């Protein structure tokens, strides 16, 4: 077998690796409201283990690896992890809240990282602080501009929540007029402890209508495995898109695999099943059968837990909180 394929013949070539469940922000849609205990360091995948696990995936045509968290840049050995992974035949990218990015510019340039996703849910300092519990919007914005100036492909991830930041949709889109940013609006998703309510979900049609009332919009071509439906406004240098997980799921083209920070493999963001990759590796056993079993158990849609988000009771879902998954 040269490829990782599930029972629906979906080829999987994109691995998301969570490096930690710790974060220097406290975003309400990601972390449970109560005090959360982070994993002790010994229970996290270590740099050599991350490399060995990722190498197995790349041996079977995985060509993209995204580092996530928590906040991946809070790991003290983050540079070591990147150094090791950069030896593999895969594109390395990351998702970050951006506050520490200025410290890693040289590392990323040296190791060929060309793209970063930065989570930023408001351009208003007060709303930003309310969402993250941190007064660091200016630092995040400085780092966004730094990475744009240095030629990186910069995506901004914006989780849109009704009554919180939905009034800023056009403000984000207007950033693309003069900056080569790729803004991605994400529909609010239910996870353990994140206070999700269906009435707080703003769907793509609703967001698109808001933009269309003020701007001339053009639809861009989407690729087979794209999670985002892409658009641009007239004469813009950047783009904007919608990740329609709730209103228009894109499970049919899913090519993603996920590793939690403690080395459990998940075959879907919403899936309750987990497969112990790290435990298998530490017992010096072959992890490939575990990977194959995980993919074989993958459901056709939404982790097998729901169909219509309007009928979802979050209390009925079995899953981790977002910060414990890695997004």
Coordinates of C-alpha atoms in Angstrom, one line a residue:
X1 CA 0.0 0.0 0.0
X2 CA 1.5 3.3 -1.1
X3 CA -1.4 5.6 0.1
X4 CA -3.6 6.0 3.1
X5 CA -7.2 5.3 2.1
X6 CA -10.4 4.9 4.1
X7 CA -13.4 2.7 3.4
X8 CA -15.0 5.4 1.2
X9 CA -11.9 5.5 -1.0
X10 CA -10.8 9.0 0.3
X11 CA -7.1 9.4 0.0
X12 CA -5.4 11.0 3.0
X13 CA -2.2 13.0 2.5
X14 CA -2.6 15.8 5.0
X15 CA -1.5 15.4 8.7
X16 CA -2.3 17.9 11.4
X17 CA -0.1 17.5 14.5
X18 CA -1.0 19.1 17.8
X19 CA 2.2 19.9 19.7
X20 CA 0.5 20.9 23.0
X21 CA -2.8 21.5 24.7
X22 CA -1.4 24.6 26.4
X23 CA -2.1 28.1 25.1
X24 CA -1.3 31.7 26.1
X25 CA -4.8 32.8 25.1
X26 CA -8.1 31.8 26.6
X27 CA -10.5 31.9 23.6
X28 CA -14.1 31.0 24.6
X29 CA -14.8 28.8 21.5
X30 CA -11.7 26.8 22.0
X31 CA -11.2 26.2 25.8
X32 CA -13.7 25.1 28.4
X33 CA -14.8 27.8 30.8
X34 CA -13.6 25.9 33.8
X35 CA -9.9 25.7 34.8
X36 CA -8.3 23.2 32.4
X37 CA -5.4 21.0 33.3
X38 CA -2.7 20.8 30.6
X39 CA -0.9 17.6 29.9
X40 CA 2.5 17.1 31.7
X41 CA 5.4 17.2 29.3
X42 CA 6.2 13.5 29.6
X43 CA 2.7 12.7 28.2
X44 CA 3.3 14.8 25.1
X45 CA 4.9 13.5 22.0
X46 CA 8.6 14.3 22.2
X47 CA 10.6 15.7 19.2
X48 CA 12.1 12.4 18.2
X49 CA 8.7 10.7 18.5
X50 CA 7.0 13.4 16.4
X51 CA 9.6 12.9 13.7
X52 CA 9.3 9.1 13.7
X53 CA 5.5 9.2 13.6
X54 CA 5.4 11.9 10.9
X55 CA 8.0 9.9 8.9
X56 CA 5.7 6.9 8.8
X57 CA 2.9 9.1 7.4
X58 CA 5.2 10.6 4.7
X59 CA 6.3 7.1 3.7
X60 CA 2.7 6.7 2.6
X61 CA 2.4 9.9 0.5
X62 CA 1.5 12.4 3.2
X63 CA 2.8 15.6 1.7
X64 CA 1.5 18.3 4.0
X65 CA 2.0 18.6 7.8
X66 CA 0.4 21.4 9.8
X67 CA 1.5 22.1 13.4
X68 CA -1.2 23.2 15.7
X69 CA -2.0 23.4 19.4
X70 CA -3.1 24.8 21.8
X71 CA -0.6 27.3 20.7
X72 CA 2.3 25.4 19.1
X73 CA 4.8 28.2 19.6
X74 CA 4.6 27.9 23.4
X75 CA 6.6 24.7 23.4
X76 CA 10.1 25.3 24.5
X77 CA 11.4 22.7 22.0
X78 CA 9.4 24.0 19.0
X79 CA 12.5 24.9 17.0
X80 CA 13.8 21.4 17.5
X81 CA 10.6 19.9 16.3
X82 CA 10.6 22.1 13.1
X83 CA 14.3 21.3 12.5
X84 CA 13.5 17.5 12.5
X85 CA 10.3 17.7 10.5
X86 CA 11.9 19.9 7.8
X87 CA 14.0 16.8 6.8
X88 CA 10.8 15.0 5.6
X89 CA 9.4 15.3 2.1
X90 CA 6.3 17.3 3.1
X91 CA 5.2 20.9 3.2
X92 CA 5.4 22.2 6.8
X93 CA 2.9 24.8 7.9
X94 CA 1.4 25.9 11.2
X95 CA -1.7 27.5 12.8
X96 CA -0.9 30.1 15.5
X97 CA -2.5 33.0 17.4
X98 CA 0.5 35.0 16.1
X99 CA 1.6 36.7 19.3
X100 CA 5.1 34.9 19.2
X101 CA 5.6 34.8 15.5
X102 CA 8.3 37.5 15.4
X103 CA 10.6 35.1 17.3
X104 CA 10.6 32.4 14.7
X105 CA 10.9 34.4 11.4
X106 CA 14.5 33.3 10.8
X107 CA 13.8 29.6 11.6
X108 CA 10.9 29.5 9.2
X109 CA 12.9 31.1 6.4
X110 CA 15.8 28.8 7.0
X111 CA 13.6 25.7 7.0
X112 CA 11.4 26.6 4.0
X113 CA 8.2 27.3 5.8
X114 CA 6.3 29.7 3.5
X115 CA 2.7 29.7 4.8
X116 CA 1.2 30.5 8.2
X117 CA -2.4 30.6 9.4
X118 CA -3.1 33.2 12.1
X119 CA -6.2 33.0 14.3
X120 CA -7.6 36.5 14.8
X121 CA -11.3 36.9 15.6
X122 CA -11.6 40.6 15.9
X123 CA -9.9 43.8 14.8
X124 CA -11.4 45.7 17.7
X125 CA -9.1 45.8 20.7
X126 CA -11.9 45.5 23.2
X127 CA -13.6 42.6 21.5
X128 CA -10.3 40.9 20.9
X129 CA -9.5 41.1 24.6
X130 CA -12.9 39.9 25.5
X131 CA -12.5 36.9 23.3
X132 CA -8.9 36.0 24.2
X133 CA -8.6 37.4 27.7
X134 CA -5.4 39.0 26.4
X135 CA -4.6 42.6 25.5
X136 CA -2.1 41.8 22.6
X137 CA -4.0 42.7 19.4
X138 CA -1.3 45.2 18.5
X139 CA 1.5 42.6 18.7
X140 CA -0.5 40.1 16.7
X141 CA -1.2 42.7 14.0
X142 CA 2.4 43.8 13.9
X143 CA 3.4 40.1 13.3
X144 CA 0.8 39.8 10.5
X145 CA 2.3 42.7 8.7
X146 CA 5.8 41.4 9.3
X147 CA 5.1 38.1 7.7
X148 CA 3.3 39.7 4.8
X149 CA 6.3 42.0 4.2
X150 CA 8.6 39.0 4.4
X151 CA 6.7 37.3 1.6
X152 CA 4.8 34.6 3.5
X153 CA 1.4 33.3 2.4
X154 CA -0.7 34.6 5.3
X155 CA -4.2 33.3 6.1
X156 CA -6.3 34.8 8.8
X157 CA -8.7 32.4 10.5
X158 CA -11.8 34.2 11.9
X159 CA -14.4 32.2 13.9
X160 CA -17.6 34.1 13.4
X161 CA -20.1 34.2 16.3
X162 CA -23.5 36.0 16.2
X163 CA -23.6 38.9 18.6
X164 CA -19.9 38.9 19.2
X165 CA -17.9 39.6 16.1
X166 CA -20.3 39.2 13.2
X167 CA -20.4 43.0 12.7
X168 CA -16.7 42.8 11.6
X169 CA -17.1 40.6 8.5
X170 CA -16.8 43.5 6.0
X171 CA -13.9 45.0 8.0
X172 CA -12.0 41.8 7.6
X173 CA -12.8 41.5 3.9
X174 CA -11.7 45.1 3.3
X175 CA -8.2 44.1 4.5
X176 CA -7.8 42.2 1.3
X177 CA -8.1 45.3 -0.8
X178 CA -4.5 46.5 -0.1
X179 CA -2.9 43.5 1.7
X180 CA -2.3 40.0 0.2
X181 CA -4.1 38.4 3.0
X182 CA -6.4 35.4 2.7
X183 CA -9.2 35.8 5.2
X184 CA -11.1 32.6 6.1
X185 CA -14.4 32.9 8.0
X186 CA -15.1 29.8 10.0
X187 CA -18.6 28.8 11.1
X188 CA -18.9 28.3 14.9
X189 CA -18.5 24.6 15.8
X190 CA -19.6 22.6 18.9
X191 CA -16.9 21.1 21.1
X192 CA -16.8 20.0 24.7
X193 CA -17.3 23.0 27.0
X194 CA -17.2 25.8 24.4
X195 CA -20.7 27.1 25.1
X196 CA -21.9 26.4 21.5
X197 CA -25.4 27.3 20.6
X198 CA -26.9 26.8 17.1
X199 CA -28.4 30.3 17.2
X200 CA -24.8 31.8 17.4
X201 CA -23.8 30.1 14.2
X202 CA -23.5 32.6 11.2
X203 CA -23.6 30.6 8.0
X204 CA -21.8 31.2 4.8
X205 CA -24.9 32.5 2.9
X206 CA -25.6 35.0 5.7
X207 CA -22.0 36.2 5.7
X208 CA -21.8 36.4 1.9
X209 CA -24.9 38.5 1.8
X210 CA -23.4 41.0 4.2
X211 CA -20.3 41.3 2.0
X212 CA -22.3 41.4 -1.3
X213 CA -24.3 44.4 0.0
X214 CA -21.2 46.5 0.1
X215 CA -18.7 45.0 -2.4
X216 CA -18.6 43.4 -5.9
X217 CA -17.7 39.8 -5.4
X218 CA -16.2 37.2 -7.7
X219 CA -16.1 33.4 -7.0
X220 CA -12.7 31.7 -7.3
X221 CA -12.1 28.1 -8.2
X222 CA -12.0 25.6 -5.3
X223 CA -9.8 22.5 -5.4
X224 CA -11.0 19.0 -4.6
X225 CA -9.7 18.8 -1.0
X226 CA -10.3 22.5 -0.1
X227 CA -12.2 23.1 3.1
X228 CA -12.7 26.8 2.2
X229 CA -15.0 28.2 -0.5
X230 CA -13.0 31.1 -2.0
X231 CA -14.0 34.6 -3.2
X232 CA -12.4 38.0 -3.8
X233 CA -13.7 41.5 -4.1
X234 CA -13.1 43.7 -7.1
X235 CA -9.5 44.9 -7.5
X236 CA -8.4 43.2 -4.3
X237 CA -4.9 41.8 -3.8
X238 CA -6.0 39.2 -1.3
X239 CA -9.0 36.8 -1.0
X240 CA -11.6 35.7 1.5
X241 CA -13.3 32.4 2.0
X242 CA -15.7 30.5 4.1
X243 CA -15.2 27.2 6.0
X244 CA -18.7 25.9 6.0
X245 CA -18.3 23.0 8.4
X246 CA -21.8 23.4 9.9
X247 CA -24.0 24.6 7.0
X248 CA -22.3 22.8 4.0
X249 CA -20.0 20.1 5.2
X250 CA -17.2 19.1 2.9
X251 CA -16.6 15.5 4.1
X252 CA -16.7 14.0 0.7
X253 CA -13.2 15.4 -0.2
X254 CA -11.7 15.0 3.3
X255 CA -8.0 14.2 3.2
X256 CA -7.1 15.1 6.8
X257 CA -5.7 13.1 9.7
X258 CA -5.1 14.4 13.2
X259 CA -2.7 13.7 16.0
X260 CA -3.5 15.0 19.4
X261 CA -0.7 16.3 21.6
X262 CA -0.7 13.1 23.6
X263 CA -0.3 11.0 20.4
X264 CA -3.9 9.8 19.8
X265 CA -5.0 9.7 16.1
X266 CA -8.4 11.1 15.2
X267 CA -9.9 10.5 11.8
X268 CA -12.4 13.4 12.1
X269 CA -12.6 16.7 14.0
X270 CA -15.9 15.6 15.3
X271 CA -15.1 11.9 15.8
X272 CA -15.2 10.3 19.2
X273 CA -12.9 7.4 18.2
X274 CA -9.2 7.7 19.1
X275 CA -6.3 5.4 18.3
X276 CA -3.1 5.3 20.4
X277 CA -0.2 6.0 18.0
X278 CA 2.2 7.2 20.7
X279 CA 1.5 4.3 23.1
X280 CA 2.1 1.9 20.2
X281 CA 5.4 3.6 19.3
X282 CA 6.6 3.6 22.9
X283 CA 6.0 -0.1 23.1
X284 CA 8.2 -0.3 20.0
X285 CA 5.4 -1.7 17.8
X286 CA 4.6 -0.8 14.2
X287 CA 2.2 2.1 14.1
X288 CA 1.1 1.6 10.5
X289 CA -1.7 -1.0 11.5
X290 CA -3.1 1.5 14.0
X291 CA -3.1 4.3 11.3
X292 CA -4.9 1.9 8.9
X293 CA -7.5 0.9 11.5
X294 CA -8.2 4.5 12.4
X295 CA -8.9 5.3 8.7
X296 CA -10.9 2.2 8.2
X297 CA -13.2 3.3 11.1
X298 CA -13.7 6.8 9.6
X299 CA -17.4 7.7 9.2
X300 CA -18.7 9.1 6.0
X301 CA -19.7 12.4 7.5
X302 CA -19.2 14.6 10.7
X303 CA -17.6 11.8 12.7
X304 CA -20.9 9.9 12.6
X305 CA -22.2 12.1 15.4
X306 CA -24.7 14.5 13.6
X307 CA -26.1 15.5 10.3
X308 CA -28.0 18.8 10.6
X309 CA -26.4 21.3 13.0
X310 CA -29.8 22.9 13.7
X311 CA -30.8 19.7 15.4
X312 CA -27.5 19.2 17.4
X313 CA -27.6 19.1 21.2
X314 CA -23.9 19.7 22.2
X315 CA -24.5 17.7 25.3
X316 CA -25.1 14.6 23.2
X317 CA -21.7 14.8 21.4
X318 CA -18.7 12.8 22.7
X319 CA -15.5 14.7 21.9
X320 CA -12.6 16.6 23.4
X321 CA -12.5 20.4 23.7
X322 CA -11.0 22.1 20.6
X323 CA -7.8 22.9 22.5
X324 CA -7.4 19.2 23.3
X325 CA -7.8 18.2 19.6
X326 CA -5.7 20.8 17.8
X327 CA -8.3 22.0 15.3

